[in-house]
Amino acid sequence: MQSSEQQVTEKPERIIVLDTETTGIDPKQGHRIVEIGCVELIDRRFTGRSYHVYINPQMHMEQEVINIHGLSNEFLLDKKLFNQVADEFIEFIRGAELVIHNSRFDVGFMDHEFAMTRRGLPKTLDICTVTDTLKTSRDQFGSPKTLDFLARHYRVEKLVDRTYHGALIDAQLLAYVYIEMTRYQKHLKLNEGDGKGNTKGVRRVEQNRPALNVVLATDDELSAHDERMSIVEGKAGKSIWRGPVVD
């Protein structure tokens, strides 16, 4: 039988920060993924593991698109097709929390590519969960912010060389942004349990523990408090801190 003071070890939190580069903005118009970049974090720390692949889209890209990511049609000619890398890609992200900036774009392309294989591959949300930092930025700043803005705001823009907006490069930058963006978030999972009072990560207090000592303010301390509040009220008006004394 487990001791009431024994802590339950939780499974490490595995995060995959992901970005893609594509031939255009809409998979419904026939556009394809040409690069996937992923960076692994465990408990919000870099592990050194990553997944990076270039993909032959089997279509011609316009120069305007090439200027964005720097991947030429000639460079991609001898690269693998998405169908050839789909299984290894799925295994790398399976069960993780995907962190993506504007996930609607990347997940839309990923699901389109999975369907294009015609092998019954699952959709992204059947493989892992997704956190969209574009939505997080809207919640924190009142409007959605670009990755460039967030990198400057959190002062991590110089940690990665972004001469071109490559998928792995942007995934690395987003990982730094995500760590800073969520640095002060605390996750309290107090309601998780097995129905028998055993809650993950929570130490139960013994019912027969000694009573806690209650230390009350002395008369001198109460008098000093009233004197200070009178000074505050004289300068700022009514104070919300002055209340009735409870015996």
Tab-separated table of C-alpha atoms in Angstrom:
chain	number	residue	atom	x	y	z
A	1	MET	CA	0.000	0.000	0.000
A	2	GLN	CA	1.339	3.426	-0.924
A	3	SER	CA	2.252	5.815	1.853
A	4	SER	CA	0.069	8.936	1.972
A	5	GLU	CA	3.242	11.019	1.677
A	6	GLN	CA	4.605	9.182	-1.364
A	7	GLN	CA	4.493	11.382	-4.446
A	8	VAL	CA	3.241	9.960	-7.728
A	9	THR	CA	5.665	10.496	-10.618
A	10	GLU	CA	3.908	12.146	-13.549
A	11	LYS	CA	4.777	11.425	-17.166
A	12	PRO	CA	7.087	14.138	-18.556
A	13	GLU	CA	5.360	16.699	-20.757
A	14	ARG	CA	6.505	16.213	-24.361
A	15	ILE	CA	6.097	19.211	-26.646
A	16	ILE	CA	6.888	19.343	-30.350
A	17	VAL	CA	7.257	22.850	-31.754
A	18	LEU	CA	6.442	22.630	-35.454
A	19	ASP	CA	6.560	24.738	-38.600
A	20	THR	CA	6.117	24.020	-42.293
A	21	GLU	CA	7.005	25.715	-45.564
A	22	THR	CA	4.676	25.305	-48.524
A	23	THR	CA	4.249	26.120	-52.208
A	24	GLY	CA	1.387	28.507	-51.453
A	25	ILE	CA	-1.312	29.399	-48.952
A	26	ASP	CA	-4.164	27.018	-49.764
A	27	PRO	CA	-3.958	23.222	-50.082
A	28	LYS	CA	-7.403	23.255	-51.765
A	29	GLN	CA	-5.717	24.998	-54.687
A	30	GLY	CA	-3.222	22.138	-55.007
A	31	HIS	CA	-0.425	23.606	-52.902
A	32	ARG	CA	1.852	21.225	-51.022
A	33	ILE	CA	4.293	21.071	-48.110
A	34	VAL	CA	7.967	21.420	-49.086
A	35	GLU	CA	9.624	21.471	-45.647
A	36	ILE	CA	8.790	20.295	-42.114
A	37	GLY	CA	10.762	21.368	-39.051
A	38	CYS	CA	10.169	20.122	-35.515
A	39	VAL	CA	11.953	20.757	-32.220
A	40	GLU	CA	11.372	18.585	-29.145
A	41	LEU	CA	10.933	19.940	-25.623
A	42	ILE	CA	10.531	17.803	-22.519
A	43	ASP	CA	9.112	19.680	-19.533
A	44	ARG	CA	9.781	22.923	-21.452
A	45	ARG	CA	13.481	22.136	-21.939
A	46	PHE	CA	15.279	21.520	-25.241
A	47	THR	CA	16.256	17.865	-25.627
A	48	GLY	CA	18.435	18.301	-28.702
A	49	ARG	CA	16.103	16.086	-30.750
A	50	SER	CA	14.522	17.452	-33.893
A	51	TYR	CA	12.837	16.296	-37.071
A	52	HIS	CA	13.640	18.039	-40.344
A	53	VAL	CA	12.870	17.050	-43.902
A	54	TYR	CA	12.607	18.649	-47.349
A	55	ILE	CA	9.853	17.329	-49.610
A	56	ASN	CA	9.412	17.240	-53.381
A	57	PRO	CA	5.985	18.854	-53.971
A	58	GLN	CA	5.756	17.559	-57.554
A	59	MET	CA	4.756	21.000	-58.764
A	60	HIS	CA	6.407	24.203	-59.912
A	61	MET	CA	6.773	27.052	-57.394
A	62	GLU	CA	6.571	30.714	-58.309
A	63	GLN	CA	9.587	32.919	-57.601
A	64	GLU	CA	7.582	34.976	-55.101
A	65	VAL	CA	7.226	31.896	-52.896
A	66	ILE	CA	10.856	30.862	-53.397
A	67	ASN	CA	11.944	34.295	-52.180
A	68	ILE	CA	10.213	33.636	-48.846
A	69	HIS	CA	11.735	30.283	-47.887
A	70	GLY	CA	14.701	30.101	-50.267
A	71	LEU	CA	13.906	26.600	-51.545
A	72	SER	CA	14.216	26.409	-55.320
A	73	ASN	CA	12.421	24.012	-57.642
A	74	GLU	CA	15.773	22.496	-58.611
A	75	PHE	CA	16.770	21.931	-54.968
A	76	LEU	CA	13.579	19.981	-54.232
A	77	LEU	CA	13.645	17.751	-57.327
A	78	ASP	CA	15.601	14.882	-55.716
A	79	LYS	CA	13.887	15.066	-52.305
A	80	LYS	CA	11.473	12.413	-51.013
A	81	LEU	CA	7.735	12.616	-51.562
A	82	PHE	CA	5.462	13.249	-48.585
A	83	ASN	CA	4.112	9.701	-48.824
A	84	GLN	CA	7.665	8.425	-48.254
A	85	VAL	CA	8.182	10.400	-45.025
A	86	ALA	CA	4.643	10.365	-43.628
A	87	ASP	CA	5.118	7.369	-41.309
A	88	GLU	CA	8.336	8.601	-39.699
A	89	PHE	CA	6.839	12.070	-39.315
A	90	ILE	CA	3.738	10.706	-37.576
A	91	GLU	CA	5.861	8.613	-35.221
A	92	PHE	CA	7.896	11.647	-34.218
A	93	ILE	CA	4.865	13.758	-33.284
A	94	ARG	CA	2.600	10.986	-31.991
A	95	GLY	CA	1.243	11.607	-28.487
A	96	ALA	CA	2.925	15.008	-28.136
A	97	GLU	CA	1.496	18.475	-27.721
A	98	LEU	CA	2.135	20.309	-30.975
A	99	VAL	CA	2.949	24.003	-30.578
A	100	ILE	CA	2.339	25.886	-33.829
A	101	HIS	CA	2.009	29.562	-34.721
A	102	ASN	CA	-1.218	29.807	-36.744
A	103	SER	CA	-2.007	26.114	-36.444
A	104	ARG	CA	-4.972	26.372	-38.819
A	105	PHE	CA	-2.528	26.866	-41.692
A	106	ASP	CA	-0.043	24.090	-40.842
A	107	VAL	CA	-2.601	21.539	-39.629
A	108	GLY	CA	-4.699	22.189	-42.740
A	109	PHE	CA	-1.725	21.335	-44.941
A	110	MET	CA	-0.758	18.329	-42.814
A	111	ASP	CA	-4.258	16.850	-42.946
A	112	HIS	CA	-4.358	17.463	-46.699
A	113	GLU	CA	-1.043	15.653	-47.165
A	114	PHE	CA	-2.163	12.744	-44.957
A	115	ALA	CA	-5.301	12.381	-47.091
A	116	MET	CA	-3.282	12.622	-50.325
A	117	THR	CA	-1.380	9.434	-49.442
A	118	ARG	CA	-4.664	7.504	-49.779
A	119	ARG	CA	-3.504	5.127	-47.039
A	120	GLY	CA	-6.101	5.972	-44.409
A	121	LEU	CA	-3.659	7.956	-42.289
A	122	PRO	CA	-5.172	9.725	-39.266
A	123	LYS	CA	-5.738	13.462	-39.011
A	124	THR	CA	-3.421	15.573	-36.905
A	125	LEU	CA	-5.789	15.875	-33.939
A	126	ASP	CA	-6.090	12.076	-33.841
A	127	ILE	CA	-2.309	11.868	-33.406
A	128	CYS	CA	-1.619	14.628	-30.880
A	129	THR	CA	-3.001	17.783	-29.291
A	130	VAL	CA	-2.361	21.251	-30.711
A	131	THR	CA	-1.592	24.582	-29.033
A	132	ASP	CA	-1.793	27.661	-31.261
A	133	THR	CA	0.535	30.449	-30.133
A	134	LEU	CA	-1.264	32.850	-32.483
A	135	LYS	CA	-4.367	32.409	-30.313
A	136	THR	CA	-2.250	32.636	-27.165
A	137	SER	CA	-0.802	35.940	-28.378
A	138	ARG	CA	-4.320	37.277	-28.996
A	139	ASP	CA	-5.334	36.318	-25.472
A	140	GLN	CA	-2.245	37.982	-23.970
A	141	PHE	CA	-1.922	41.101	-26.140
A	142	GLY	CA	-5.510	41.735	-27.209
A	143	SER	CA	-4.779	41.021	-30.882
A	144	PRO	CA	-2.931	38.256	-32.759
A	145	LYS	CA	0.799	38.888	-33.126
A	146	THR	CA	3.307	37.632	-35.671
A	147	LEU	CA	6.215	35.415	-34.727
A	148	ASP	CA	8.554	38.316	-35.509
A	149	PHE	CA	6.706	40.579	-33.075
A	150	LEU	CA	6.753	37.941	-30.323
A	151	ALA	CA	10.452	37.235	-30.870
A	152	ARG	CA	11.249	40.931	-30.447
A	153	HIS	CA	8.889	41.317	-27.488
A	154	TYR	CA	10.483	38.420	-25.603
A	155	ARG	CA	13.972	39.426	-26.785
A	156	VAL	CA	14.832	36.092	-28.391
A	157	GLU	CA	15.020	37.257	-32.014
A	158	LYS	CA	18.838	37.094	-32.051
A	159	LEU	CA	19.006	33.507	-30.795
A	160	VAL	CA	18.306	32.144	-34.289
A	161	ASP	CA	19.622	33.260	-37.697
A	162	ARG	CA	16.547	33.904	-39.847
A	163	THR	CA	18.040	35.049	-43.136
A	164	TYR	CA	15.391	32.771	-44.646
A	165	HIS	CA	12.161	31.647	-42.982
A	166	GLY	CA	12.975	27.949	-43.016
A	167	ALA	CA	10.691	25.525	-41.168
A	168	LEU	CA	13.315	24.235	-38.724
A	169	ILE	CA	14.653	27.750	-38.115
A	170	ASP	CA	11.186	29.123	-37.377
A	171	ALA	CA	10.386	26.116	-35.168
A	172	GLN	CA	13.531	26.806	-33.129
A	173	LEU	CA	12.587	30.477	-32.746
A	174	LEU	CA	8.998	29.615	-31.818
A	175	ALA	CA	10.305	27.216	-29.162
A	176	TYR	CA	12.187	30.096	-27.498
A	177	VAL	CA	9.091	32.307	-27.777
A	178	TYR	CA	6.845	29.609	-26.322
A	179	ILE	CA	9.105	29.095	-23.314
A	180	GLU	CA	9.064	32.822	-22.562
A	181	MET	CA	5.375	33.196	-23.330
A	182	THR	CA	4.378	30.477	-20.860
A	183	ARG	CA	7.093	31.014	-18.265
A	184	TYR	CA	4.694	32.167	-15.544
A	185	GLN	CA	1.884	29.712	-16.218
A	186	LYS	CA	1.211	27.132	-13.521
A	187	HIS	CA	-0.858	24.053	-14.161
A	188	LEU	CA	-2.726	22.835	-11.057
A	189	LYS	CA	-4.315	19.460	-11.709
A	190	LEU	CA	-6.042	19.081	-8.368
A	191	ASN	CA	-9.094	17.275	-9.714
A	192	GLU	CA	-7.289	14.344	-11.296
A	193	GLY	CA	-7.549	11.142	-9.324
A	194	ASP	CA	-8.640	7.532	-9.274
A	195	GLY	CA	-11.824	8.013	-7.236
A	196	LYS	CA	-10.160	6.734	-4.049
A	197	GLY	CA	-8.631	9.981	-2.884
A	198	ASN	CA	-5.330	9.388	-4.653
A	199	THR	CA	-4.598	12.482	-6.727
A	200	LYS	CA	-1.569	12.734	-9.003
A	201	GLY	CA	1.111	15.047	-7.718
A	202	VAL	CA	-0.761	15.948	-4.501
A	203	ARG	CA	0.379	15.020	-0.994
A	204	ARG	CA	-2.485	14.349	1.403
A	205	VAL	CA	-2.232	15.861	4.888
A	206	GLU	CA	-2.760	13.512	7.830
A	207	GLN	CA	-6.050	14.146	9.604
A	208	ASN	CA	-4.463	13.755	13.064
A	209	ARG	CA	-1.786	16.367	12.419
A	210	PRO	CA	-1.113	18.943	15.195
A	211	ALA	CA	-3.306	22.034	15.075
A	212	LEU	CA	-1.784	25.078	13.408
A	213	ASN	CA	-0.805	27.973	15.652
A	214	VAL	CA	-2.857	31.112	15.091
A	215	VAL	CA	-0.899	34.277	15.860
A	216	LEU	CA	-3.057	37.352	16.538
A	217	ALA	CA	-1.927	40.953	16.366
A	218	THR	CA	-1.105	42.589	19.685
A	219	ASP	CA	-2.861	45.744	20.923
A	220	ASP	CA	0.229	47.784	20.038
A	221	GLU	CA	0.271	46.333	16.529
A	222	LEU	CA	-3.431	47.050	16.024
A	223	SER	CA	-2.928	50.603	17.224
A	224	ALA	CA	0.016	51.089	14.865
A	225	HIS	CA	-2.075	49.677	12.010
A	226	ASP	CA	-4.929	52.130	12.699
A	227	GLU	CA	-2.467	55.006	12.844
A	228	ARG	CA	-0.979	54.048	9.483
A	229	MET	CA	-4.424	53.639	7.889
A	230	SER	CA	-5.429	57.096	9.113
A	231	ILE	CA	-2.396	58.551	7.338
A	232	VAL	CA	-3.249	56.648	4.132
A	233	GLU	CA	-6.889	57.725	4.248
A	234	GLY	CA	-5.839	61.317	4.841
A	235	LYS	CA	-3.858	61.252	1.582
A	236	ALA	CA	-5.909	58.950	-0.628
A	237	GLY	CA	-9.400	58.817	0.833
A	238	LYS	CA	-11.200	55.716	2.096
A	239	SER	CA	-8.981	52.627	2.474
A	240	ILE	CA	-10.207	49.167	1.546
A	241	TRP	CA	-7.794	47.622	4.055
A	242	ARG	CA	-9.498	48.925	7.197
A	243	GLY	CA	-12.143	46.561	8.459
A	244	PRO	CA	-13.781	45.352	11.680
A	245	VAL	CA	-11.581	43.494	14.132
A	246	VAL	CA	-12.680	39.870	14.570
A	247	ASP	CA	-12.202	38.391	18.029
